[in-house]
Amino acid sequence: MEVEMVIGDKAYSEQKNIEEAQEGGYELISRLNGIITQGNRTKEDEFEFNKDAGMYQCKAGHLAVHKYLDRRKKEKKNKNPRMIYFFDIEKCKCCPYRDGCYKEGAKKKTYSETLKSDAHSKQAEFQETEHFKEKMKERYKIEAKNSELKNRHGYDTATSSGLINMEMQGAMAIFAVNLKRIIKLINEK
C-alpha cells in the first residue's frame, strides 16, 4: 500500500511528522498550531519589530541594543532556535511603561522570539495553498466518522482488558461501521 496523503488535525503537525512526510514522499494535510504560526503572546505584551534597525522596540519606542541567536544545543536540543533581544536597563528603570514590563532589581531586560524551523516554515507556506484548503475541507468527514465510532459503537472505552481484546473491540467497531456504510450504498442503488 502506498500512502500519498495524510489528513490530520493540529496534533499531527509536529516537526517530526512534517519531516517524516517530506522524507516519505507523502503530503501532510495538517494545520500548524497557532503558537507556532502566531506565537503565544498577548497583544498588549507585544514589542514591535523595527525593520530598518533589525531590532525590536518596546512600547516607549526604545530599541534593543543588541541581539543574540540562541541555538539551544545543550539542554533543549529538540527546541527551535530563538533570537534574544537585549534592552538598555537604565532606560527601563525610568520608563513610564515599566510596570508589568521591568522588574525592580533586574540586571537585564530581554525579549525573545522563537524562530520557525525550515519544516514549519514550509508547512506554513503549504497550508496557504488552494490544494491544502480543499483537502482540509474533507477533514470534517473523518471527525464525523470518529464521533460515530466513539458515541454509537463503544470505541471510546475498552469493555475488556488486554491489548488483544482492545484490538478486537476496535476491529469489530470499525467493521460494523463499514458494514453499515456498504449496506447504505447498496440500498441507494
One Martini backbone bead per residue (centre of mass of N, CA, C, O) as a GRO file, in nm:
protein
  189
    1MET     BB    1   0.096   0.037   0.023
    2GLU     BB    2   0.041   0.375  -0.078
    3VAL     BB    3   0.116   0.684   0.057
    4GLU     BB    4   0.000   1.023  -0.026
    5MET     BB    5  -0.192   1.102   0.232
    6VAL     BB    6  -0.237   1.307   0.533
    7ILE     BB    7  -0.516   1.366   0.748
    8GLY     BB    8  -0.510   1.616   1.010
    9ASP     BB    9  -0.468   1.763   1.289
   10LYS     BB   10  -0.269   1.964   1.488
   11ALA     BB   11  -0.128   1.714   1.627
   12TYR     BB   12   0.029   1.631   1.340
   13SER     BB   13   0.227   1.912   1.316
   14GLU     BB   14   0.482   1.813   1.399
   15GLN     BB   15   0.804   1.810   1.306
   16LYS     BB   16   0.842   1.503   1.272
   17ASN     BB   17   0.599   1.459   1.073
   18ILE     BB   18   0.692   1.654   0.853
   19GLU     BB   19   0.964   1.514   0.793
   20GLU     BB   20   0.845   1.232   0.726
   21ALA     BB   21   0.677   1.328   0.483
   22GLN     BB   22   0.914   1.429   0.313
   23GLU     BB   23   1.074   1.157   0.311
   24GLY     BB   24   0.811   0.973   0.217
   25GLY     BB   25   0.638   1.135  -0.013
   26TYR     BB   26   0.407   1.283   0.152
   27GLU     BB   27   0.121   1.443   0.251
   28LEU     BB   28   0.050   1.696   0.504
   29ILE     BB   29  -0.277   1.758   0.630
   30SER     BB   30  -0.188   2.008   0.865
   31ARG     BB   31  -0.222   2.231   1.091
   32LEU     BB   32  -0.075   2.462   1.259
   33ASN     BB   33  -0.009   2.579   1.542
   34GLY     BB   34  -0.062   2.894   1.668
   35ILE     BB   35   0.211   2.917   1.822
   36ILE     BB   36   0.383   2.889   1.563
   37THR     BB   37   0.254   3.121   1.383
   38GLN     BB   38   0.196   3.358   1.631
   39GLY     BB   39   0.222   3.275   1.908
   40ASN     BB   40   0.180   3.350   2.288
   41ARG     BB   41   0.113   3.648   2.278
   42THR     BB   42  -0.014   3.930   2.375
   43LYS     BB   43  -0.084   4.235   2.249
   44GLU     BB   44   0.024   4.417   2.496
   45ASP     BB   45   0.309   4.247   2.496
   46GLU     BB   46   0.413   4.360   2.245
   47PHE     BB   47   0.663   4.406   2.024
   48GLU     BB   48   0.821   4.593   1.782
   49PHE     BB   49   0.940   4.567   1.458
   50ASN     BB   50   1.233   4.712   1.324
   51LYS     BB   51   1.342   4.699   1.004
   52ASP     BB   52   1.575   4.904   0.988
   53ALA     BB   53   1.728   4.786   1.256
   54GLY     BB   54   1.658   4.478   1.333
   55MET     BB   55   1.468   4.546   1.585
   56TYR     BB   56   1.322   4.576   1.880
   57GLN     BB   57   1.048   4.761   2.032
   58CYS     BB   58   0.900   4.929   2.263
   59LYS     BB   59   0.641   5.125   2.366
   60ALA     BB   60   0.850   5.375   2.410
   61GLY     BB   61   1.078   5.329   2.160
   62HIS     BB   62   1.295   5.133   2.249
   63LEU     BB   63   1.576   4.988   2.147
   64ALA     BB   64   1.761   4.741   2.100
   65VAL     BB   65   2.110   4.689   2.143
   66HIS     BB   66   2.103   4.363   2.119
   67LYS     BB   67   2.169   4.033   1.974
   68TYR     BB   68   2.089   3.668   2.011
   69LEU     BB   69   2.163   3.338   1.904
   70ASP     BB   70   1.978   3.060   2.025
   71ARG     BB   71   2.030   2.712   1.953
   72ARG     BB   72   1.989   2.495   2.174
   73LYS     BB   73   2.215   2.247   2.231
   74LYS     BB   74   2.195   2.139   2.515
   75GLU     BB   75   1.909   2.115   2.696
   76LYS     BB   76   1.730   2.195   2.408
   77LYS     BB   77   1.753   2.028   2.124
   78ASN     BB   78   1.431   2.019   2.018
   79LYS     BB   79   1.436   2.313   1.997
   80ASN     BB   80   1.397   2.604   1.875
   81PRO     BB   81   1.536   2.869   1.786
   82ARG     BB   82   1.644   3.193   1.928
   83MET     BB   83   1.588   3.539   1.964
   84ILE     BB   84   1.771   3.774   2.162
   85TYR     BB   85   1.674   4.081   2.311
   86PHE     BB   86   1.847   4.370   2.431
   87PHE     BB   87   1.805   4.610   2.687
   88ASP     BB   88   1.830   4.914   2.838
   89ILE     BB   89   1.809   4.933   3.180
   90GLU     BB   90   1.812   5.244   3.230
   91LYS     BB   91   1.553   5.301   3.065
   92CYS     BB   92   1.363   5.109   3.226
   93LYS     BB   93   1.373   5.250   3.511
   94CYS     BB   94   1.233   5.536   3.366
   95CYS     BB   95   0.983   5.413   3.251
   96PRO     BB   96   0.633   5.447   3.210
   97TYR     BB   97   0.608   5.109   3.135
   98ARG     BB   98   0.741   4.928   3.372
   99ASP     BB   99   0.483   4.815   3.452
  100GLY     BB  100   0.505   4.470   3.369
  101CYS     BB  101   0.812   4.479   3.248
  102TYR     BB  102   0.981   4.579   3.490
  103LYS     BB  103   1.199   4.451   3.735
  104GLU     BB  104   1.308   4.507   4.025
  105GLY     BB  105   1.661   4.446   4.009
  106ALA     BB  106   1.722   4.395   3.733
  107LYS     BB  107   1.995   4.331   3.500
  108LYS     BB  108   1.787   4.256   3.262
  109LYS     BB  109   1.632   4.304   2.929
  110THR     BB  110   1.421   4.079   2.747
  111TYR     BB  111   1.344   3.950   2.409
  112SER     BB  112   1.187   3.666   2.266
  113GLU     BB  113   1.219   3.470   1.953
  114THR     BB  114   1.091   3.215   1.787
  115LEU     BB  115   1.212   3.012   1.541
  116LYS     BB  116   1.144   2.866   1.261
  117SER     BB  117   1.157   2.597   1.105
  118ASP     BB  118   1.175   2.473   0.796
  119ALA     BB  119   0.931   2.286   0.822
  120HIS     BB  120   0.732   2.505   0.928
  121SER     BB  121   0.760   2.704   0.692
  122LYS     BB  122   0.662   2.512   0.469
  123GLN     BB  123   0.386   2.447   0.601
  124ALA     BB  124   0.281   2.739   0.607
  125GLU     BB  125   0.281   2.770   0.300
  126PHE     BB  126   0.107   2.518   0.229
  127GLN     BB  127  -0.156   2.614   0.399
  128GLU     BB  128  -0.213   2.853   0.169
  129THR     BB  129  -0.309   2.666  -0.033
  130GLU     BB  130  -0.564   2.538  -0.220
  131HIS     BB  131  -0.511   2.237  -0.184
  132PHE     BB  132  -0.516   2.236   0.123
  133LYS     BB  133  -0.801   2.360   0.162
  134GLU     BB  134  -0.957   2.135   0.016
  135LYS     BB  135  -0.859   1.894   0.196
  136MET     BB  136  -0.954   2.017   0.474
  137LYS     BB  137  -1.265   1.991   0.411
  138GLU     BB  138  -1.254   1.664   0.467
  139ARG     BB  139  -1.217   1.640   0.780
  140TYR     BB  140  -1.514   1.622   0.889
  141LYS     BB  141  -1.559   1.324   0.807
  142ILE     BB  142  -1.364   1.201   1.008
  143GLU     BB  143  -1.491   1.316   1.267
  144ALA     BB  144  -1.769   1.185   1.226
  145LYS     BB  145  -1.666   0.892   1.234
  146ASN     BB  146  -1.534   0.904   1.513
  147SER     BB  147  -1.794   0.976   1.663
  148GLU     BB  148  -1.950   0.724   1.588
  149LEU     BB  149  -1.758   0.518   1.713
  150LYS     BB  150  -1.772   0.632   2.008
  151ASN     BB  151  -2.097   0.683   2.055
  152ARG     BB  152  -2.231   0.408   1.900
  153HIS     BB  153  -1.968   0.170   1.926
  154GLY     BB  154  -1.760   0.183   2.182
  155TYR     BB  155  -1.456   0.324   2.116
  156ASP     BB  156  -1.388   0.494   2.388
  157THR     BB  157  -1.422   0.216   2.560
  158ALA     BB  158  -1.309  -0.045   2.722
  159THR     BB  159  -1.461  -0.370   2.795
  160SER     BB  160  -1.169  -0.500   2.808
  161SER     BB  161  -0.880  -0.655   2.882
  162GLY     BB  162  -0.626  -0.613   2.682
  163LEU     BB  163  -0.486  -0.579   2.376
  164ILE     BB  164  -0.642  -0.788   2.209
  165ASN     BB  165  -0.927  -0.697   2.298
  166MET     BB  166  -0.900  -0.404   2.198
  167GLU     BB  167  -0.847  -0.472   1.902
  168MET     BB  168  -1.112  -0.627   1.860
  169GLN     BB  169  -1.304  -0.396   1.928
  170GLY     BB  170  -1.205  -0.206   1.706
  171ALA     BB  171  -1.253  -0.392   1.462
  172MET     BB  172  -1.561  -0.429   1.511
  173ALA     BB  173  -1.644  -0.133   1.495
  174ILE     BB  174  -1.534  -0.079   1.210
  175PHE     BB  175  -1.689  -0.305   1.070
  176ALA     BB  176  -1.975  -0.200   1.137
  177VAL     BB  177  -1.949   0.073   0.992
  178ASN     BB  178  -1.878  -0.040   0.712
  179LEU     BB  179  -2.135  -0.214   0.679
  180LYS     BB  180  -2.336   0.018   0.692
  181ARG     BB  181  -2.226   0.162   0.439
  182ILE     BB  182  -2.267  -0.064   0.234
  183ILE     BB  183  -2.575  -0.093   0.272
  184LYS     BB  184  -2.644   0.197   0.195
  185LEU     BB  185  -2.525   0.183  -0.097
  186ILE     BB  186  -2.704  -0.051  -0.197
  187ASN     BB  187  -2.986   0.092  -0.139
  188GLU     BB  188  -2.934   0.337  -0.343
  189LYS     BB  189  -2.945   0.146  -0.611
   0.00000   0.00000   0.00000
